[in-house]
Tab-separated table of C-alpha atoms in Angstrom:
chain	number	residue	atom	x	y	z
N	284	UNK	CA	0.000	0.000	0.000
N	285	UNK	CA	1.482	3.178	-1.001
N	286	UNK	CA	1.712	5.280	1.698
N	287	UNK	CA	-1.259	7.986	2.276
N	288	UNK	CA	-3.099	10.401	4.445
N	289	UNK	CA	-6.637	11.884	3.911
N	290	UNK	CA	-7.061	15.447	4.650
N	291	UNK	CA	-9.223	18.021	4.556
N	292	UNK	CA	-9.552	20.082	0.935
N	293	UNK	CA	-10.990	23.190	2.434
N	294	UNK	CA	-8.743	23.968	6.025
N	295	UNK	CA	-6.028	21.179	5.483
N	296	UNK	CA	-6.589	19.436	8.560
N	297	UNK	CA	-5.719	15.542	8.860
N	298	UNK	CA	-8.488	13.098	9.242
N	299	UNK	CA	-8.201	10.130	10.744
N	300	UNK	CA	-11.611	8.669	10.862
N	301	UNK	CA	-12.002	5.947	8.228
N	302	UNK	CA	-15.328	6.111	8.011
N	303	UNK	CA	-16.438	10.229	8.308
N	304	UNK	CA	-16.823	11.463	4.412
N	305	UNK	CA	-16.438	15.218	5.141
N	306	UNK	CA	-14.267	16.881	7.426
N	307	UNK	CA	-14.882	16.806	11.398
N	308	UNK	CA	-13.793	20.316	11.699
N	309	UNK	CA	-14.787	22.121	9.334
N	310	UNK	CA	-17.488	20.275	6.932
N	311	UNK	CA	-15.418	20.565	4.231
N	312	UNK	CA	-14.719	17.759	1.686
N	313	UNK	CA	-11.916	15.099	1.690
N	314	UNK	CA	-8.738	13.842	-0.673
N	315	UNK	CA	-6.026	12.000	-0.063
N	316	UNK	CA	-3.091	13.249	-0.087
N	317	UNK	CA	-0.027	10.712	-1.466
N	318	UNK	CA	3.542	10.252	-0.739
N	319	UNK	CA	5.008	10.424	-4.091
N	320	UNK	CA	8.590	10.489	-2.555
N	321	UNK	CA	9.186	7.094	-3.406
N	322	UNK	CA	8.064	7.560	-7.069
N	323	UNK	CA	10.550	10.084	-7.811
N	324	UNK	CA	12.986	7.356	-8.805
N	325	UNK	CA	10.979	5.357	-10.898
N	326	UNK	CA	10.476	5.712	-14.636
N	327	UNK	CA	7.181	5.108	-16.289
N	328	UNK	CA	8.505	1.650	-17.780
N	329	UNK	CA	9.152	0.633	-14.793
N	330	UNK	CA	4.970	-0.362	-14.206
N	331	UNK	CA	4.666	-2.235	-17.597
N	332	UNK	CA	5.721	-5.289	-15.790
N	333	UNK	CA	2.163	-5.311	-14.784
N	334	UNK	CA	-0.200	-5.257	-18.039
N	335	UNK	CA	-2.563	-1.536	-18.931
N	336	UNK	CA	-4.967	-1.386	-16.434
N	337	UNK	CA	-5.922	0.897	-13.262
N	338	UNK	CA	-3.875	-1.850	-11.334
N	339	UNK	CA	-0.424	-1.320	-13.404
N	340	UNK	CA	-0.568	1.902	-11.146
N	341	UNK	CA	-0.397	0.794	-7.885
N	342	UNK	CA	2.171	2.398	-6.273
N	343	UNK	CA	-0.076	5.932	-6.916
N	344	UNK	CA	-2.877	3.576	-5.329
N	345	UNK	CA	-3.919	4.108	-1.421
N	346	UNK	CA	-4.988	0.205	-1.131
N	347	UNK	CA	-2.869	-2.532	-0.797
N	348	UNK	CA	-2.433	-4.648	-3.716
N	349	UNK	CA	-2.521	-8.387	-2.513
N	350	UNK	CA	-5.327	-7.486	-1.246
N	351	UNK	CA	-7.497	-5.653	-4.160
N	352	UNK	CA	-10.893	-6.430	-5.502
N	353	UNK	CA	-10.336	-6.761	-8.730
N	354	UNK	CA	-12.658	-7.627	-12.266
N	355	UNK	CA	-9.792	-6.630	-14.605
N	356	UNK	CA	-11.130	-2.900	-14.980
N	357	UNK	CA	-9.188	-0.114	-17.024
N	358	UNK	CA	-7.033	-1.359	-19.925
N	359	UNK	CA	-9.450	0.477	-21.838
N	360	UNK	CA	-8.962	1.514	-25.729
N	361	UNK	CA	-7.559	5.391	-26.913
N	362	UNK	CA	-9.366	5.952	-30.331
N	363	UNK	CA	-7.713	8.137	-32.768
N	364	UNK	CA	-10.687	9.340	-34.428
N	365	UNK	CA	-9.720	10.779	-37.415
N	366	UNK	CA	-13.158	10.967	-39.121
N	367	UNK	CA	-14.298	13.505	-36.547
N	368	UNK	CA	-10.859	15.237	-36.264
N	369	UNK	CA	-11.292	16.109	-39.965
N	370	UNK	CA	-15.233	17.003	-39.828
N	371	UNK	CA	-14.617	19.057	-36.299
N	372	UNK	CA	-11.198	21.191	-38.369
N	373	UNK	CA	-9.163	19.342	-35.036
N	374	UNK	CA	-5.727	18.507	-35.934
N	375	UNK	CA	-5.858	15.310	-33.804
N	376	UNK	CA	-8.384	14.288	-31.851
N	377	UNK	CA	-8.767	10.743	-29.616
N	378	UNK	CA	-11.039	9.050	-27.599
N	379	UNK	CA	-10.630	7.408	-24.736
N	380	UNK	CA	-13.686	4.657	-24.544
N	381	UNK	CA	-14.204	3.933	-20.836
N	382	UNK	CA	-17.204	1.428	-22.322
N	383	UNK	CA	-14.525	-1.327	-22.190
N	384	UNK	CA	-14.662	-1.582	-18.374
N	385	UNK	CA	-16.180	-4.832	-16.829
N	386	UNK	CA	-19.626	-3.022	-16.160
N	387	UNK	CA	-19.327	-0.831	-19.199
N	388	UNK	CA	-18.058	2.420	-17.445
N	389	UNK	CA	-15.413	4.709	-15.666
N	390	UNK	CA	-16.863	3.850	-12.644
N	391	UNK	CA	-14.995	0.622	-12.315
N	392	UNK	CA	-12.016	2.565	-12.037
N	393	UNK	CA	-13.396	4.070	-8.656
N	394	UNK	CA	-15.046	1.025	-7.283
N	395	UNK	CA	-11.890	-1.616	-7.456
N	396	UNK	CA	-10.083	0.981	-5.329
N	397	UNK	CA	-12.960	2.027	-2.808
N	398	UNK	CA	-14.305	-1.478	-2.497
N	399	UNK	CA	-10.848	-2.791	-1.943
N	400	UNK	CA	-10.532	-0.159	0.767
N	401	UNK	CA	-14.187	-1.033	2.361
N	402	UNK	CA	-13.068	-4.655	2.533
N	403	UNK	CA	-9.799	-3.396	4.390
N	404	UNK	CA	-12.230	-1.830	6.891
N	405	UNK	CA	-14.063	-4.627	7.669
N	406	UNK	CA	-17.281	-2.837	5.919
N	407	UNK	CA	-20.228	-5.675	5.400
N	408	UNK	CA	-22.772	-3.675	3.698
N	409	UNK	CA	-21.762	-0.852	0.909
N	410	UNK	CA	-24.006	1.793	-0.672
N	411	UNK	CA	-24.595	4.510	-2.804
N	412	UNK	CA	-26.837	6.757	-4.518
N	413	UNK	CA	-26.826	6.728	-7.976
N	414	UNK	CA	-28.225	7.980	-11.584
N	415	UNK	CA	-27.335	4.283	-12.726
N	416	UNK	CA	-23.545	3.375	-13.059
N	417	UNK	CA	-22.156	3.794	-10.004
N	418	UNK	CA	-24.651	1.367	-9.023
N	419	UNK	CA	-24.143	-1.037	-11.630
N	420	UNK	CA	-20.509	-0.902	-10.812
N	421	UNK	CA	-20.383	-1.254	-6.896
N	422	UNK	CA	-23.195	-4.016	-7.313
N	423	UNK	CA	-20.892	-5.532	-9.295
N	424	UNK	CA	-17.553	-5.089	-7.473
N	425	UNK	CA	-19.403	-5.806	-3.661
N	426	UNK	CA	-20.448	-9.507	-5.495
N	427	UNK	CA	-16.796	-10.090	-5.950
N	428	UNK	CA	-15.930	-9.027	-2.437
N	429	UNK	CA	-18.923	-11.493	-0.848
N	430	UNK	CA	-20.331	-8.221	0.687
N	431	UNK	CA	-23.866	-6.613	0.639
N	432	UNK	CA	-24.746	-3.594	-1.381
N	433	UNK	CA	-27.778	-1.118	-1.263
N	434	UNK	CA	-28.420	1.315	-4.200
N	435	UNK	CA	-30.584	4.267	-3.871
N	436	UNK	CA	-31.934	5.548	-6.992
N	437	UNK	CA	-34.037	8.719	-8.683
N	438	UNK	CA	-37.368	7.527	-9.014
N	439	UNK	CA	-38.134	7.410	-12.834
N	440	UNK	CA	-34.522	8.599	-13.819
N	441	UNK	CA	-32.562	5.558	-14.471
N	442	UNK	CA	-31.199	4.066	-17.757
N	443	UNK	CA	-32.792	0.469	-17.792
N	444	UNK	CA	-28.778	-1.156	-19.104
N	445	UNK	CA	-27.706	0.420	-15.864
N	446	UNK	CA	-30.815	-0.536	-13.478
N	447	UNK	CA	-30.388	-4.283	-15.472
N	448	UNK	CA	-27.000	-4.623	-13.764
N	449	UNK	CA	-27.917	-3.236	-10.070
N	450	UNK	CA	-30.661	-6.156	-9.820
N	451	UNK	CA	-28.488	-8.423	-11.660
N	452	UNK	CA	-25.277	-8.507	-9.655
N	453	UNK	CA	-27.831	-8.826	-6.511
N	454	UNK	CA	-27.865	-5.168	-4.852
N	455	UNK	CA	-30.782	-3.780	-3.045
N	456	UNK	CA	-31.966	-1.609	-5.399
N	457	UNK	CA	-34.390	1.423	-3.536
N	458	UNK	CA	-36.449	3.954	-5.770
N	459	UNK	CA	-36.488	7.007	-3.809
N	460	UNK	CA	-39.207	9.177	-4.666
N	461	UNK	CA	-37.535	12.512	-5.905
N	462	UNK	CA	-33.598	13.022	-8.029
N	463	UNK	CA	-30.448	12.492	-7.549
N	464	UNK	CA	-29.608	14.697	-4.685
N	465	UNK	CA	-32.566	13.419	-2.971
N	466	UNK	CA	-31.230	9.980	-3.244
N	467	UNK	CA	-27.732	10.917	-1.719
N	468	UNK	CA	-29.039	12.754	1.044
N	469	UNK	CA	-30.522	9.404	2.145
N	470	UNK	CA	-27.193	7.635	1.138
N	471	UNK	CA	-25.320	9.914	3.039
N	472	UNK	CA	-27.617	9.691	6.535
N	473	UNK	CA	-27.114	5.871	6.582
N	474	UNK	CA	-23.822	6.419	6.478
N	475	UNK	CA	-23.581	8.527	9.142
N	476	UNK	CA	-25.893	6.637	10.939
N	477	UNK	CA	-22.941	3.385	10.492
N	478	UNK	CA	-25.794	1.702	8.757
N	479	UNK	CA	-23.199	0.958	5.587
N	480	UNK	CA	-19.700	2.535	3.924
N	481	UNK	CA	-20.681	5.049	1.615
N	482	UNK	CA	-19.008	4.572	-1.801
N	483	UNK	CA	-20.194	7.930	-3.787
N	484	UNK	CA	-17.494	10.148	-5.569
N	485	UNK	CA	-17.535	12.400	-2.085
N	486	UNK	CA	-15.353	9.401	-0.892
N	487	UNK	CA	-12.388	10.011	-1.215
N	488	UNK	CA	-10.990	6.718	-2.045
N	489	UNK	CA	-12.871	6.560	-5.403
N	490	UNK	CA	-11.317	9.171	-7.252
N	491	UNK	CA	-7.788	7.581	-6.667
N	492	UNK	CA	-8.925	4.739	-8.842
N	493	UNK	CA	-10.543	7.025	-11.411
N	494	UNK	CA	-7.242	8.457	-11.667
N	495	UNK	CA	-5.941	6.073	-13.574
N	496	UNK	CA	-7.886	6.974	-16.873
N	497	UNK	CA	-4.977	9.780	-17.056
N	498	UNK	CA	-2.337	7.226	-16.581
N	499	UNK	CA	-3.316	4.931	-19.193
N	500	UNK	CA	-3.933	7.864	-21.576
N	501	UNK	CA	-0.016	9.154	-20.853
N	502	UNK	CA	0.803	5.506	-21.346
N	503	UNK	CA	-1.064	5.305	-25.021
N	504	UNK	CA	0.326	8.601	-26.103
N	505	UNK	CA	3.671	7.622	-24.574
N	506	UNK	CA	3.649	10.208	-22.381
N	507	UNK	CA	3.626	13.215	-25.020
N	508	UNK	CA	1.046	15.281	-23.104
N	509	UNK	CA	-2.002	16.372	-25.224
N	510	UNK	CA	-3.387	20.045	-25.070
N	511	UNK	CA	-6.570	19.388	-23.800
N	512	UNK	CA	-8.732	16.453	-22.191
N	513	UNK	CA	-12.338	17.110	-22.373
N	514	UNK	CA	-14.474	15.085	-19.323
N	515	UNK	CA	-18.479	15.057	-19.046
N	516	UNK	CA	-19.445	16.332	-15.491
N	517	UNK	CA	-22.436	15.688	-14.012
N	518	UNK	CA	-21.265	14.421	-10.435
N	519	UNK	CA	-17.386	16.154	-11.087
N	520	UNK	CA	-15.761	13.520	-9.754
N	521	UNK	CA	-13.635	12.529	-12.788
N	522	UNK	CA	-12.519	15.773	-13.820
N	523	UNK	CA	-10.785	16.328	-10.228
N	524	UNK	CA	-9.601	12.526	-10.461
N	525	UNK	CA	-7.609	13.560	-14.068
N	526	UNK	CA	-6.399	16.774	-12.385
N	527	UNK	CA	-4.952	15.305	-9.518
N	528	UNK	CA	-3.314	13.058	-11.653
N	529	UNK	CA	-1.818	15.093	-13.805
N	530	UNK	CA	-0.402	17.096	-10.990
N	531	UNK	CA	1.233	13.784	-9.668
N	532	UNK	CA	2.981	12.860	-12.612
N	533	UNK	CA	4.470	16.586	-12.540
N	534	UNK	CA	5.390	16.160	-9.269
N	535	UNK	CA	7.455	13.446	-9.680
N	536	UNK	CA	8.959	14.696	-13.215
N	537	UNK	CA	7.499	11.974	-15.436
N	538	UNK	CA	5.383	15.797	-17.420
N	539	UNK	CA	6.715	19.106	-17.992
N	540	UNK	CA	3.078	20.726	-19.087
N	541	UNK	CA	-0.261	20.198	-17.912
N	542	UNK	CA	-3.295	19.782	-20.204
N	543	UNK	CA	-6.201	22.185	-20.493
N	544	UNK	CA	-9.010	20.255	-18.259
N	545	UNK	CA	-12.586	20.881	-20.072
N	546	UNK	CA	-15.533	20.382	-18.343
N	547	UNK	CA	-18.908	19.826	-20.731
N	548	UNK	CA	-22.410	19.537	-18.732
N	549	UNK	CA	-25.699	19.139	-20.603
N	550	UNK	CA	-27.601	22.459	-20.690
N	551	UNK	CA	-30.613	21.211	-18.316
N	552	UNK	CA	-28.335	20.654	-16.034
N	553	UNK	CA	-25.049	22.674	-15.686
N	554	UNK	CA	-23.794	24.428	-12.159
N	555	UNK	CA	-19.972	24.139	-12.973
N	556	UNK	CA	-20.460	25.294	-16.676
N	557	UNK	CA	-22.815	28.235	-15.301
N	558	UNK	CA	-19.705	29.024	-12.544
N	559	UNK	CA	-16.966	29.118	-15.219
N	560	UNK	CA	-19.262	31.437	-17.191
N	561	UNK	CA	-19.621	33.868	-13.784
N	562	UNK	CA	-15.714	33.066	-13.041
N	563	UNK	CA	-16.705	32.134	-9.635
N	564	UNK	CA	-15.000	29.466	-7.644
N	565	UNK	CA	-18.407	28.104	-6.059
N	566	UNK	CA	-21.397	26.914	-8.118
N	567	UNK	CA	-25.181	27.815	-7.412
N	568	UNK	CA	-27.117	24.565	-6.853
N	569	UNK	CA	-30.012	23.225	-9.434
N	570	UNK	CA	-32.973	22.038	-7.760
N	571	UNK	CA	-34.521	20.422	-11.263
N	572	UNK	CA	-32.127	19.318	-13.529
N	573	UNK	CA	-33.228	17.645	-16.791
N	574	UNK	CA	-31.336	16.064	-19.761
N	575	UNK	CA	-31.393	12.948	-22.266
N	576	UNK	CA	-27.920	12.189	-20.765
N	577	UNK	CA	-28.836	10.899	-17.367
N	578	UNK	CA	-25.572	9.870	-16.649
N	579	UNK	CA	-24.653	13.697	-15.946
N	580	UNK	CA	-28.674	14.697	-14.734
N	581	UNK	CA	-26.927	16.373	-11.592
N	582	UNK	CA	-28.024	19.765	-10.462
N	583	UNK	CA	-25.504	19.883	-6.935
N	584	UNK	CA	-22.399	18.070	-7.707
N	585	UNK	CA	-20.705	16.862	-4.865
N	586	UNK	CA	-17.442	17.918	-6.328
N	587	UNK	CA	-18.526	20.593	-8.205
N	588	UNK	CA	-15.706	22.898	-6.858
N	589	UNK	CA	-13.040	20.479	-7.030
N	590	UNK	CA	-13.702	20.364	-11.088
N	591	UNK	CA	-13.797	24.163	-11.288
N	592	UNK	CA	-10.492	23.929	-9.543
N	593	UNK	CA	-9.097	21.545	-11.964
N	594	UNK	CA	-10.460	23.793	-14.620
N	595	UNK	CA	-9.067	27.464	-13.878
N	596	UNK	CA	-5.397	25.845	-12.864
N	597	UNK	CA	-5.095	24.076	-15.894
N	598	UNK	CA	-6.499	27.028	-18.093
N	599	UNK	CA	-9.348	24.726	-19.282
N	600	UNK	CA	-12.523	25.495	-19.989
N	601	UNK	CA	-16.658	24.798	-19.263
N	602	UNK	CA	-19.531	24.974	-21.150
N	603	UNK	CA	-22.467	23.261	-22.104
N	604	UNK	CA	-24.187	21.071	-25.081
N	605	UNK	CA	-28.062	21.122	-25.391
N	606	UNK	CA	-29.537	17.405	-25.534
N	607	UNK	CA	-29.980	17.541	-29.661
N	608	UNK	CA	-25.861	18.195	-29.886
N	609	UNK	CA	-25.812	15.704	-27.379
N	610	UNK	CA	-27.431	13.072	-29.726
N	611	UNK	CA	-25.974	14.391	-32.440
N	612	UNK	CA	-22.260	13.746	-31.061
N	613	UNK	CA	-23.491	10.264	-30.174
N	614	UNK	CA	-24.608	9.347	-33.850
N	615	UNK	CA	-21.494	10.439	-35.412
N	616	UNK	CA	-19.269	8.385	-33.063
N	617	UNK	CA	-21.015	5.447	-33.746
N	618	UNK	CA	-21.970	5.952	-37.727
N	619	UNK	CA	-18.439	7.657	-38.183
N	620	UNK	CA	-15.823	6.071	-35.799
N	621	UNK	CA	-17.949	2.636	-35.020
N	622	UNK	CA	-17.498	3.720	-31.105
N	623	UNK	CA	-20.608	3.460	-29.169
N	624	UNK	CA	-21.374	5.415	-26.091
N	625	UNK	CA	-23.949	6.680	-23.945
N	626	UNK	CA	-25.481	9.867	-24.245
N	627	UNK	CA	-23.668	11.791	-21.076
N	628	UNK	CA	-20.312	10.166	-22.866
N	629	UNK	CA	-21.213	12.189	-26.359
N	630	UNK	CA	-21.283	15.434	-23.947
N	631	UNK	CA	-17.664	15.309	-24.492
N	632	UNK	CA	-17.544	14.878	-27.896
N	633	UNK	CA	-20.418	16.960	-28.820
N	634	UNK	CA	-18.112	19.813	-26.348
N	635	UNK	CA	-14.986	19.564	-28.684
N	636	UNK	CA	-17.528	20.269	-31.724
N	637	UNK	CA	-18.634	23.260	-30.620
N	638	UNK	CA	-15.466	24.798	-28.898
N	639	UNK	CA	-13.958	24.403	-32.012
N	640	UNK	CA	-16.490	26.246	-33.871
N	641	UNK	CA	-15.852	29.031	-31.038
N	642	UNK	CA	-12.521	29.573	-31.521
N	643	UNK	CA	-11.936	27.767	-28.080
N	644	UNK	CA	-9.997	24.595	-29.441
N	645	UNK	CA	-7.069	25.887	-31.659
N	646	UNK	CA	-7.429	23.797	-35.125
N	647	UNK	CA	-3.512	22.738	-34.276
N	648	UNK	CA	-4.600	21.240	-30.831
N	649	UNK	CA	-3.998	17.428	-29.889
N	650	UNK	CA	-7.719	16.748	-28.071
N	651	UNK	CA	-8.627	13.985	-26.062
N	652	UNK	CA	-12.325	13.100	-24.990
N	653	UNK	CA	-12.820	10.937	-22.696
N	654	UNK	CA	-16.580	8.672	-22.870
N	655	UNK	CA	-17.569	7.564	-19.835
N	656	UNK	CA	-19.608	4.802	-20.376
N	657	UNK	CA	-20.731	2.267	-23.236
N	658	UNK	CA	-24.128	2.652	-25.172
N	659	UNK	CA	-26.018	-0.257	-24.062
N	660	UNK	CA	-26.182	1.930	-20.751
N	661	UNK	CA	-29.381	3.758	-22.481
N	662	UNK	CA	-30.844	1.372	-25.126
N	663	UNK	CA	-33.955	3.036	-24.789
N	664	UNK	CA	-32.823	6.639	-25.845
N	665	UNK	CA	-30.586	5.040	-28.579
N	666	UNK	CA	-34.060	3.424	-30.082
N	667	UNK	CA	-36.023	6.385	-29.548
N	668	UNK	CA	-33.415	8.780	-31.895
N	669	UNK	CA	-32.878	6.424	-34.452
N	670	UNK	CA	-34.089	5.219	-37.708
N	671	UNK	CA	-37.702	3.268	-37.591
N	672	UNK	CA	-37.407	-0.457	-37.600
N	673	UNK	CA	-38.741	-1.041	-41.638
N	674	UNK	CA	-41.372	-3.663	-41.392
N	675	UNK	CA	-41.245	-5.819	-44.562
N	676	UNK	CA	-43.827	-8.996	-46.059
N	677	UNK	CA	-41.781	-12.091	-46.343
N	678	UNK	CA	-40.802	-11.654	-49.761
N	679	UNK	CA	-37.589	-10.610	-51.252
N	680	UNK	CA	-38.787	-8.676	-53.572
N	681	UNK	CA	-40.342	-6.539	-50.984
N	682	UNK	CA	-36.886	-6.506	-49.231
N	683	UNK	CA	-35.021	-5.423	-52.220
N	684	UNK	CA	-37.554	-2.389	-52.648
N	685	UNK	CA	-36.400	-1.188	-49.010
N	686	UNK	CA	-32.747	-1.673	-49.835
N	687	UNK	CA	-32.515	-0.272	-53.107
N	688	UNK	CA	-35.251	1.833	-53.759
């Protein structure tokens, strides 16, 4: 186990309670904080012993390895999507396809690490709240562990791929009646109440395994940085995750330049994006957030200044995509590139489209999106945006008039 504290983002204080998700002092919102001493000797070939994967990076891991819950998540494919580089005006553009994980999303970088760390606690029940794949993915990782999980959900608001997997991998799965927020607020009170280990992004374990998507990405482009990483936010964990790993790797020498960290929310529902408009450091809350990506349907992210953070330091950018460029972005990944993705995953996509037509993205910039999560996450939206099904008389004849006119 590499060694670690967690401390306190806002006042910096240590916190040694294992099991407390904010800070005792001060409210404020954990991280841990690494000892990358060690690291400072090693070179980046000296991790490809173990194969691509989030667990080729453990010594920037706060778990110990022997001990890891594991599914063989990360190791995930970097798409050089030249199609859409040439249609976007991009010089070179890639995308990193986070669909490939076991449960078909990002989140399975988060959950091997914070599961692992639950089962180092002792924890017998784990939970979360959830707008579908975090569920999916600590249902999936607590079955491997032998260890109970409860899922709270948005009543109405989940993809059925995603709510599929919760019941499948043997969670209990609990509708509550009102969004996402709602649903964490609950989450959140059991926890506090010791009634199970709380495994949302506002742990502070998960993002350490979600850093690894920036690790593998340095490893694909070996290690020649690109000028900007776009990220969907709905929740903001993953942007902070990237940031915090790309200030690592500078720490211990292995980068000279950071890349510009671009945050893309869906219109109906877009605090940071609004906050990087006002230049503010905090975000205003959304009581009623609505989009087709549901993935990112988040209207009070839990790390919603943590992204901003990442953001302004890395001289990135926000903004958002309405649900049509949304789809849009989706269609042309999968009609153009043969990639397919959920809708919050497009967001990024969709983003680099129109920064690019704003003058934003430079037309000599090396862009990489990252898509969270794989499209059989949202079959239903998928069906409802494309082509009708043609019915057809069994007679090829009648077949051959559909094909050819």
């Amino acid at each position: 186990m590499a060694a670690h504290k967690v401390v306190c983002w806002d006042c910096g204080c240590d916190v040694e309670d294992p099991f407390v998700n904010t800070c005792p002092r001060c409210g404020g919102l954990l991280t841990v904080k690494m000892d990358l001493e060690p690291l400072k000797a090693m070179k980046p070939e000296d991790l490809h012993k173990e194969p691509i994967g989030v667990w080729r990076y453990a010594p920037f891991l706060p778990v110990d390895y022997d001990k890891r819950v594991s599914i063989k998540e990360g190791g995930t494919p970097l798409y050089e999507t030249k199609a859409l580089s040439k249609e976007f005006g991009i010089k070179e553009m890639h995308v990193k396809y986070e669909g490939a994980n076991p449960t078909g999303s990002f989140k399975d970088r988060g959950m091997t690490v914070g599961v692992s760390h639950a089962v180092e606690l002792g924890a017998k029940v784990v939970g979360c709240a959830s707008t579908g794949n975090t569920s999916a993915s600590l249902a999936a990782y607590a079955s491997k562990a032998g260890i109970s999980c409860a899922v709270f959900l948005p009543s109405g608001k989940v993809a059925a791929g995603k709510l599929a997997q919760a019941m499948f991998f043997g969670a209990k799965v609990i509708s509550i009646d009102g969004n996402f927020d709602d649903a964490l607020a609950i989450a959140r009170k059991m926890s506090e109440e010791k009634q199970l280990y709380l495994l949302n992004s506002i742990n502070p374990y998960r993002p350490e395994g979600q850093k690894s998507v920036l690790f593998e990405i340095m490893d694909q482009l070996k290690y020649d940085v690109p000028d900007r990483i776009i990220v969907p936010v709905g929740n903001a964990a993953n942007i902070w995750a990237v940031y915090k790993a790309v200030k690592e790797l500078e720490e211990i020498g292995w980068i000279d330049k950071v890349p510009m960290l671009t945050g893309i929310q869906a219109e109906g529902a877009s605090p940071v994006a609004k906050a990087f408009s006002n230049k503010t450091a905090d975000f205003e809350p959304e009581r009623n957030p609505e989009t087709v990506a549901t993935a990112i349907r988040i209207g009070n992210p839990v790390s919603g200044r943590k992204a901003l953070k990442a953001i302004y330091d890395t001289g990135g950018y926000s903004t958002t995509v309405n649900d049509d460029e949304i789809i849009s972005a989706q269609k042309m990944l999968g009609r153009r590139e043969g990639v397919g993705v959920e809708p919050a995953s497009a967001a990024s996509v969709a983003g680099a489209k129109k920064l690019r037509d704003m003058g934003i993205i430079d037309k000599d910039e090396r862009v990489v999106c990252i898509c969270t999560g794989n499209a059989l996450k949202d079959p239903d939206t998928i069906i409802a945006n494309s082509d009708p099904i043609f019915k057809c008389a069994n007679d090829i004849d009648a077949v051959k008039k559909i094909l050819l006119g």
